[in-house]
Amino acid sequence: METNFDCIVIGAGPAGLSAALNLRQRGKTVLVVHSGETLLAKAEQVDNYLGMPGLSGKQMMERFTQHARDAGAVLRKGRAGNVMPFGGRFMVNLDGDILETGAVVLACGVSKAKPVPGEAELLGRGVSYCATCDGMLYRGRAVAVWGLSPEAPQEANFLHGIGCSVTYIAGRRPDTLEAGVAFRAGRVEAVEGGAAVEAVRVGGAALPVQGVFILRAATPPDALVPGLALENGFVKTDAAMRTNIPGLFAAGDMTGKPLQVANAVGDGLVAALAAVDYLDGVSPMTD
Ligand SMILES: Cc1cc2nc3c(=O)[nH]c(=O)nc-3n(C[C@H](O)[C@H](O)[C@H](O)COP(=O)(O)OP(=O)(O)OC[C@H]3O[C@@H](n4cnc5c(N)ncnc54)[C@H](O)[C@@H]3O)c2cc1C
């Protein structure tokens, strides 16, 4: 697969696909990575998007996806584990593959979850959000997978396959979980440890582990990009959807209210235009 793209867009919801379409229309090559279904696919009917009344969220997403594909955007399923700026360019860790690109648009949707106690403190020291990115570090060790996204059982099976001793934590045991993966009903209430993770607390009891993979549908933005500035839990952007990191743009629900399709699509356009200027070396206009 082609790995050299002018821009990588993370997220294939309305914001990410709008950014991808508009980058393509200005001649840039684009990879859109997405870890699963968007929120919109869950909407029974969307009646407030101009010109398309009566469509289900799924039908709307099919149209958006087809439009971006027809324009030449390349879509790839996978989870972006982290985005590392270097010298004005970026490295994106996609399921363990490192892709280099000139600009990044974050369009990951909203992460509604509040971090559990110990999660932020032990991030990168046993707490991870991406099994395929970080799994190899835990080969031969005991790890917990807190399954909060539809793809979590697959990621737990992957960890089991590479030799981790895995306990899957969720409300019920998923049918697709391999027999060798242990199961604990409940939720992670806290992550415990000193220099590194030592245990997770489930149902009030400590489960000793050296790593915990917290697999939510959306990754907290500042976990994805270290040093990313937030405001009230949303990614802070200026009017051109620029973040505090040059070359990194954000769009859609992750940048704040209104959490609506029309806003996400508009943000995607603005982020794409700013990304094109960045890639072309045009100095940013003052807002
Ligand atoms: C039940 C329901 C009904 C709704 N009804 C309406 C409505 O009627 N009208 C309306 O305007 N809005 C509605 N909304 C809101 C609308 O769905 C959102 O505002 C819109 O989807 C936001 O788009 P987005 O592109 O910002 O994020 P999302 O659509 O959430 O897309 C996020 C994308 O990022 C990807 N992603 C996240 N983290 C990663 C990662 N680490 N690596 C790779 N990919 C990642 C996800 O897989 C997904 O593709 C509804 C929402 C819900 C849940």
Tab-separated table of C-alpha atoms and ligand atoms in Angstrom:
chain	number	residue	atom	x	y	z
A	1	MET	CA	0.000	0.000	0.000
A	2	GLU	CA	1.101	3.570	-0.775
A	3	THR	CA	2.531	5.109	2.416
A	4	ASN	CA	3.563	8.564	1.230
A	5	PHE	CA	0.690	11.071	1.565
A	6	ASP	CA	0.723	14.884	1.675
A	7	CYS	CA	-1.725	14.778	4.588
A	8	ILE	CA	-3.109	12.191	6.981
A	9	VAL	CA	-6.629	12.711	8.307
A	10	ILE	CA	-7.441	10.785	11.483
A	11	GLY	CA	-11.139	9.963	11.565
A	12	ALA	CA	-13.654	9.114	8.833
A	13	GLY	CA	-16.720	10.860	10.215
A	14	PRO	CA	-18.266	13.930	8.552
A	15	ALA	CA	-15.342	16.185	9.629
A	16	GLY	CA	-12.552	13.883	8.413
A	17	LEU	CA	-14.244	13.046	5.113
A	18	SER	CA	-14.989	16.713	4.414
A	19	ALA	CA	-11.330	17.558	5.087
A	20	ALA	CA	-10.216	14.722	2.811
A	21	LEU	CA	-12.542	15.789	-0.021
A	22	ASN	CA	-11.353	19.374	0.119
A	23	LEU	CA	-7.668	18.394	0.282
A	24	ARG	CA	-8.207	16.226	-2.806
A	25	GLN	CA	-9.957	19.074	-4.620
A	26	ARG	CA	-6.803	21.123	-4.097
A	27	GLY	CA	-4.587	18.380	-5.487
A	28	LYS	CA	-3.188	16.933	-2.236
A	29	THR	CA	-2.847	13.206	-1.619
A	30	VAL	CA	-4.730	12.092	1.501
A	31	LEU	CA	-4.894	9.034	3.708
A	32	VAL	CA	-7.935	8.826	6.007
A	33	VAL	CA	-7.524	6.415	8.906
A	34	HIS	CA	-10.473	5.306	10.993
A	35	SER	CA	-10.868	2.878	13.803
A	36	GLY	CA	-14.528	2.000	13.347
A	37	GLU	CA	-18.024	3.304	12.837
A	38	THR	CA	-18.716	6.982	13.443
A	39	LEU	CA	-21.293	8.228	15.896
A	40	LEU	CA	-23.460	9.336	13.013
A	41	ALA	CA	-24.064	5.735	11.881
A	42	LYS	CA	-26.114	5.315	15.063
A	43	ALA	CA	-28.565	8.128	14.191
A	44	GLU	CA	-31.948	6.767	13.093
A	45	GLN	CA	-32.761	9.825	11.019
A	46	VAL	CA	-30.917	13.096	10.388
A	47	ASP	CA	-33.238	15.951	9.489
A	48	ASN	CA	-31.101	19.024	10.139
A	49	TYR	CA	-28.484	18.683	7.395
A	50	LEU	CA	-29.302	20.988	4.514
A	51	GLY	CA	-30.554	19.335	1.358
A	52	MET	CA	-30.651	15.715	2.536
A	53	PRO	CA	-33.687	15.333	4.817
A	54	GLY	CA	-34.934	11.913	5.831
A	55	LEU	CA	-31.680	9.955	5.495
A	56	SER	CA	-30.555	7.639	8.253
A	57	GLY	CA	-27.126	8.348	9.727
A	58	LYS	CA	-25.832	5.197	8.038
A	59	GLN	CA	-27.087	6.276	4.603
A	60	MET	CA	-25.589	9.715	5.092
A	61	MET	CA	-22.222	8.194	6.045
A	62	GLU	CA	-22.317	5.953	2.957
A	63	ARG	CA	-22.777	9.051	0.756
A	64	PHE	CA	-20.019	11.004	2.528
A	65	THR	CA	-17.611	8.053	2.295
A	66	GLN	CA	-18.340	7.401	-1.376
A	67	HIS	CA	-17.859	11.087	-2.218
A	68	ALA	CA	-14.446	11.230	-0.512
A	69	ARG	CA	-13.381	7.947	-2.146
A	70	ASP	CA	-14.520	9.090	-5.599
A	71	ALA	CA	-12.407	12.222	-5.126
A	72	GLY	CA	-9.348	9.994	-4.580
A	73	ALA	CA	-9.006	9.876	-0.786
A	74	VAL	CA	-7.524	6.581	0.415
A	75	LEU	CA	-9.327	5.096	3.426
A	76	ARG	CA	-7.610	2.646	5.768
A	77	LYS	CA	-9.045	0.970	8.822
A	78	GLY	CA	-6.782	1.112	11.868
A	79	ARG	CA	-6.187	2.989	15.097
A	80	ALA	CA	-3.797	5.914	15.246
A	81	GLY	CA	-1.888	5.375	18.476
A	82	ASN	CA	0.054	8.595	18.447
A	83	VAL	CA	1.092	11.508	16.300
A	84	MET	CA	4.633	12.801	16.734
A	85	PRO	CA	5.647	16.195	15.321
A	86	PHE	CA	9.241	16.466	14.066
A	87	GLY	CA	10.787	19.335	12.122
A	88	GLY	CA	7.479	20.626	10.807
A	89	ARG	CA	6.407	17.151	9.623
A	90	PHE	CA	4.719	14.251	11.457
A	91	MET	CA	5.088	10.563	12.235
A	92	VAL	CA	1.767	8.776	12.731
A	93	ASN	CA	1.757	5.425	14.482
A	94	LEU	CA	-0.968	3.433	12.781
A	95	ASP	CA	-1.352	0.028	14.418
A	96	GLY	CA	2.421	-0.151	14.823
A	97	ASP	CA	3.260	1.072	11.264
A	98	ILE	CA	4.986	4.453	11.296
A	99	LEU	CA	3.801	6.721	8.476
A	100	GLU	CA	5.456	10.044	7.694
A	101	THR	CA	3.411	12.961	6.391
A	102	GLY	CA	3.505	16.723	5.880
A	103	ALA	CA	0.327	17.704	7.774
A	104	VAL	CA	-2.281	16.032	9.977
A	105	VAL	CA	-5.973	16.765	10.478
A	106	LEU	CA	-7.434	15.325	13.677
A	107	ALA	CA	-11.138	14.491	13.271
A	108	CYS	CA	-11.567	11.818	15.925
A	109	GLY	CA	-14.969	12.772	17.318
A	110	VAL	CA	-15.665	13.383	20.939
A	111	SER	CA	-14.278	11.323	23.787
A	112	LYS	CA	-17.080	11.509	26.348
A	113	ALA	CA	-15.321	9.384	28.896
A	114	LYS	CA	-13.730	10.851	31.989
A	115	PRO	CA	-10.352	9.280	32.737
A	116	VAL	CA	-10.349	6.892	35.700
A	117	PRO	CA	-8.052	7.661	38.669
A	118	GLY	CA	-4.441	6.786	37.821
A	119	GLU	CA	-5.067	6.697	34.042
A	120	ALA	CA	-3.490	10.050	33.153
A	121	GLU	CA	-0.678	9.667	35.705
A	122	LEU	CA	0.390	6.258	34.350
A	123	LEU	CA	-0.142	6.942	30.640
A	124	GLY	CA	2.881	5.584	28.756
A	125	ARG	CA	4.029	3.723	31.893
A	126	GLY	CA	1.617	0.803	31.503
A	127	VAL	CA	-1.530	2.608	30.387
A	128	SER	CA	-2.037	2.416	26.609
A	129	TYR	CA	-4.880	3.173	24.201
A	130	CYS	CA	-3.672	1.006	21.305
A	131	ALA	CA	-2.905	-2.716	21.530
A	132	THR	CA	-1.452	-3.058	18.062
A	133	CYS	CA	0.819	-0.022	18.632
A	134	ASP	CA	2.224	-0.904	22.064
A	135	GLY	CA	1.433	-4.617	22.461
A	136	MET	CA	4.979	-5.862	21.768
A	137	LEU	CA	6.238	-4.042	24.886
A	138	TYR	CA	4.072	-6.373	27.004
A	139	ARG	CA	4.980	-9.742	25.461
A	140	GLY	CA	5.057	-12.410	28.162
A	141	ARG	CA	3.395	-10.094	30.716
A	142	ALA	CA	-0.006	-9.876	32.373
A	143	VAL	CA	-2.224	-7.190	30.854
A	144	ALA	CA	-5.828	-6.088	31.172
A	145	VAL	CA	-7.958	-4.946	28.248
A	146	TRP	CA	-10.892	-2.723	29.149
A	147	GLY	CA	-13.188	-3.269	26.182
A	148	LEU	CA	-15.293	-0.163	25.488
A	149	SER	CA	-15.181	-0.156	21.672
A	150	PRO	CA	-16.526	-2.690	19.140
A	151	GLU	CA	-12.969	-3.559	17.989
A	152	ALA	CA	-11.666	-4.236	21.526
A	153	PRO	CA	-12.112	-8.072	21.407
A	154	GLN	CA	-9.956	-8.184	18.238
A	155	GLU	CA	-7.240	-6.162	19.980
A	156	ALA	CA	-7.388	-8.487	23.021
A	157	ASN	CA	-7.034	-11.513	20.702
A	158	PHE	CA	-4.037	-9.816	19.085
A	159	LEU	CA	-2.352	-9.357	22.488
A	160	HIS	CA	-3.067	-12.997	23.364
A	161	GLY	CA	-1.589	-14.030	19.979
A	162	ILE	CA	1.716	-12.222	20.615
A	163	GLY	CA	2.121	-13.883	24.012
A	164	CYS	CA	0.520	-11.593	26.586
A	165	SER	CA	-1.516	-13.045	29.406
A	166	VAL	CA	-4.756	-11.143	28.834
A	167	THR	CA	-7.761	-10.471	31.075
A	168	TYR	CA	-10.668	-8.832	29.240
A	169	ILE	CA	-12.830	-6.507	31.332
A	170	ALA	CA	-16.344	-5.588	30.147
A	171	GLY	CA	-20.018	-5.918	31.033
A	172	ARG	CA	-20.211	-9.318	29.360
A	173	ARG	CA	-17.814	-11.682	27.604
A	174	PRO	CA	-17.824	-10.965	23.832
A	175	ASP	CA	-18.511	-14.027	21.610
A	176	THR	CA	-15.463	-13.238	19.474
A	177	LEU	CA	-12.979	-13.413	22.360
A	178	GLU	CA	-10.522	-16.309	21.980
A	179	ALA	CA	-10.772	-19.107	24.531
A	180	GLY	CA	-7.322	-18.339	26.000
A	181	VAL	CA	-8.324	-14.807	27.041
A	182	ALA	CA	-9.541	-14.593	30.652
A	183	PHE	CA	-12.649	-12.535	31.416
A	184	ARG	CA	-13.637	-10.352	34.365
A	185	ALA	CA	-17.135	-8.776	34.448
A	186	GLY	CA	-17.157	-5.105	35.441
A	187	ARG	CA	-15.306	-1.906	34.658
A	188	VAL	CA	-11.897	-0.506	35.532
A	189	GLU	CA	-12.425	1.754	38.544
A	190	ALA	CA	-8.787	2.826	38.930
A	191	VAL	CA	-5.288	2.143	37.647
A	192	GLU	CA	-2.752	1.597	40.424
A	193	GLY	CA	1.031	1.716	40.557
A	194	GLY	CA	4.075	3.812	41.374
A	195	ALA	CA	6.704	4.145	38.646
A	196	ALA	CA	4.595	1.877	36.403
A	197	VAL	CA	1.232	0.101	36.397
A	198	GLU	CA	0.963	-2.638	39.012
A	199	ALA	CA	-2.781	-3.387	39.087
A	200	VAL	CA	-6.223	-2.340	37.988
A	201	ARG	CA	-9.165	-2.177	40.363
A	202	VAL	CA	-12.273	-4.052	39.173
A	203	GLY	CA	-15.327	-4.552	41.410
A	204	GLY	CA	-13.287	-3.184	44.329
A	205	ALA	CA	-10.579	-5.877	43.974
A	206	ALA	CA	-7.041	-5.390	42.646
A	207	LEU	CA	-6.140	-7.388	39.515
A	208	PRO	CA	-2.315	-7.463	39.245
A	209	VAL	CA	-1.179	-6.476	35.716
A	210	GLN	CA	1.811	-4.738	34.162
A	211	GLY	CA	-0.207	-3.053	31.435
A	212	VAL	CA	-3.757	-1.917	30.831
A	213	PHE	CA	-5.207	-1.182	27.412
A	214	ILE	CA	-8.162	1.190	27.725
A	215	LEU	CA	-9.951	0.778	24.407
A	216	ARG	CA	-12.599	3.459	24.085
A	217	ALA	CA	-14.275	4.333	20.789
A	218	ALA	CA	-12.465	7.711	20.772
A	219	THR	CA	-8.974	8.370	22.112
A	220	PRO	CA	-8.491	11.415	24.385
A	221	PRO	CA	-6.881	13.978	22.044
A	222	ASP	CA	-3.953	14.892	24.293
A	223	ALA	CA	-3.093	11.191	24.602
A	224	LEU	CA	-2.939	10.988	20.818
A	225	VAL	CA	-0.657	14.025	20.473
A	226	PRO	CA	1.544	14.898	23.450
A	227	GLY	CA	1.578	18.655	24.090
A	228	LEU	CA	-1.719	19.322	22.288
A	229	ALA	CA	-3.521	22.283	23.898
A	230	LEU	CA	-7.095	21.654	25.090
A	231	GLU	CA	-9.819	23.966	26.364
A	232	ASN	CA	-12.657	22.532	28.467
A	233	GLY	CA	-11.716	19.033	27.236
A	234	PHE	CA	-11.918	19.974	23.536
A	235	VAL	CA	-8.971	20.600	21.185
A	236	LYS	CA	-8.196	24.301	21.152
A	237	THR	CA	-8.114	25.758	17.623
A	238	ASP	CA	-8.128	29.176	16.029
A	239	ALA	CA	-10.643	30.231	13.362
A	240	ALA	CA	-8.618	28.365	10.698
A	241	MET	CA	-8.809	25.115	12.744
A	242	ARG	CA	-5.073	25.338	13.535
A	243	THR	CA	-4.002	23.775	16.825
A	244	ASN	CA	-1.066	24.979	18.933
A	245	ILE	CA	1.206	22.637	16.916
A	246	PRO	CA	2.161	23.980	13.437
A	247	GLY	CA	0.902	21.646	10.692
A	248	LEU	CA	-1.638	19.973	12.963
A	249	PHE	CA	-5.291	20.856	12.448
A	250	ALA	CA	-8.477	19.659	14.146
A	251	ALA	CA	-12.105	19.528	13.045
A	252	GLY	CA	-15.562	18.398	14.131
A	253	ASP	CA	-16.844	17.245	17.498
A	254	MET	CA	-13.369	17.108	19.029
A	255	THR	CA	-13.084	20.896	18.750
A	256	GLY	CA	-16.322	21.662	20.602
A	257	LYS	CA	-19.971	22.531	20.250
A	258	PRO	CA	-22.279	22.398	18.372
A	259	LEU	CA	-21.730	18.636	18.063
A	260	GLN	CA	-23.583	18.411	14.761
A	261	VAL	CA	-22.914	17.131	11.253
A	262	ALA	CA	-23.123	20.535	9.536
A	263	ASN	CA	-20.562	22.002	11.907
A	264	ALA	CA	-18.226	19.024	11.435
A	265	VAL	CA	-18.422	19.292	7.639
A	266	GLY	CA	-17.687	23.043	7.760
A	267	ASP	CA	-14.752	22.541	10.115
A	268	GLY	CA	-13.368	19.862	7.801
A	269	LEU	CA	-13.364	22.323	4.889
A	270	VAL	CA	-11.647	25.064	6.918
A	271	ALA	CA	-9.024	22.644	8.285
A	272	ALA	CA	-8.313	21.358	4.769
A	273	LEU	CA	-7.763	24.881	3.418
A	274	ALA	CA	-5.384	25.707	6.269
A	275	ALA	CA	-3.547	22.389	5.743
A	276	VAL	CA	-3.138	23.163	2.023
A	277	ASP	CA	-1.644	26.579	2.882
A	278	TYR	CA	0.693	24.917	5.389
A	279	LEU	CA	1.814	22.307	2.846
A	280	ASP	CA	2.324	25.003	0.204
A	281	GLY	CA	4.333	27.155	2.599
A	282	VAL	CA	1.818	30.021	2.560
A	283	SER	CA	2.112	32.193	5.693
A	284	PRO	CA	-0.975	32.012	7.886
A	285	MET	CA	-3.321	35.000	7.660
A	286	THR	CA	-4.034	36.712	10.938
A	287	ASP	CA	-7.571	35.960	12.162
B	1	LIG	C1	-27.458	8.694	18.186
B	1	LIG	C2	-26.924	9.953	17.561
B	1	LIG	C3	-27.744	10.745	16.771
B	1	LIG	C4	-27.272	11.935	16.199
B	1	LIG	N1	-28.123	12.663	15.421
B	1	LIG	C5	-27.664	13.783	14.813
B	1	LIG	C6	-28.550	14.570	13.965
B	1	LIG	O1	-29.721	14.233	13.776
B	1	LIG	N2	-28.023	15.690	13.395
B	1	LIG	C7	-26.729	16.099	13.559
B	1	LIG	O2	-26.309	17.100	13.001
B	1	LIG	N3	-25.892	15.378	14.371
B	1	LIG	C8	-26.318	14.240	15.003
B	1	LIG	N4	-25.475	13.522	15.806
B	1	LIG	C9	-24.093	14.035	16.041
B	1	LIG	C10	-23.147	13.685	14.873
B	1	LIG	O3	-23.127	12.269	14.713
B	1	LIG	C11	-21.737	14.206	15.191
B	1	LIG	O4	-21.794	15.591	15.432
B	1	LIG	C12	-20.781	13.937	14.007
B	1	LIG	O5	-20.731	12.556	13.702
B	1	LIG	C13	-19.378	14.462	14.354
B	1	LIG	O6	-18.510	14.168	13.320
B	1	LIG	P1	-16.925	13.978	13.532
B	1	LIG	O7	-16.394	13.700	12.170
B	1	LIG	O8	-16.411	15.137	14.287
B	1	LIG	O9	-16.758	12.719	14.494
B	1	LIG	P2	-17.293	11.218	14.396
B	1	LIG	O10	-18.468	11.120	13.462
B	1	LIG	O11	-17.497	10.775	15.796
B	1	LIG	O12	-16.103	10.421	13.731
B	1	LIG	C14	-14.921	10.171	14.428
B	1	LIG	C15	-14.024	9.277	13.593
B	1	LIG	O13	-12.747	9.194	14.214
B	1	LIG	C16	-12.321	7.843	14.229
B	1	LIG	N5	-11.312	7.712	15.298
B	1	LIG	C17	-11.392	8.109	16.599
B	1	LIG	N6	-10.229	7.876	17.242
B	1	LIG	C18	-9.398	7.327	16.298
B	1	LIG	C19	-8.063	6.874	16.322
B	1	LIG	N7	-7.304	6.944	17.435
B	1	LIG	N8	-7.530	6.345	15.179
B	1	LIG	C20	-8.258	6.274	14.039
B	1	LIG	N9	-9.536	6.702	13.959
B	1	LIG	C21	-10.085	7.228	15.071
B	1	LIG	C22	-13.598	7.046	14.400
B	1	LIG	O14	-13.424	5.704	13.983
B	1	LIG	C23	-14.504	7.833	13.437
B	1	LIG	O15	-14.259	7.416	12.101
B	1	LIG	C24	-25.927	12.338	16.407
B	1	LIG	C25	-25.094	11.534	17.200
B	1	LIG	C26	-25.570	10.361	17.778
B	1	LIG	C27	-24.648	9.527	18.611
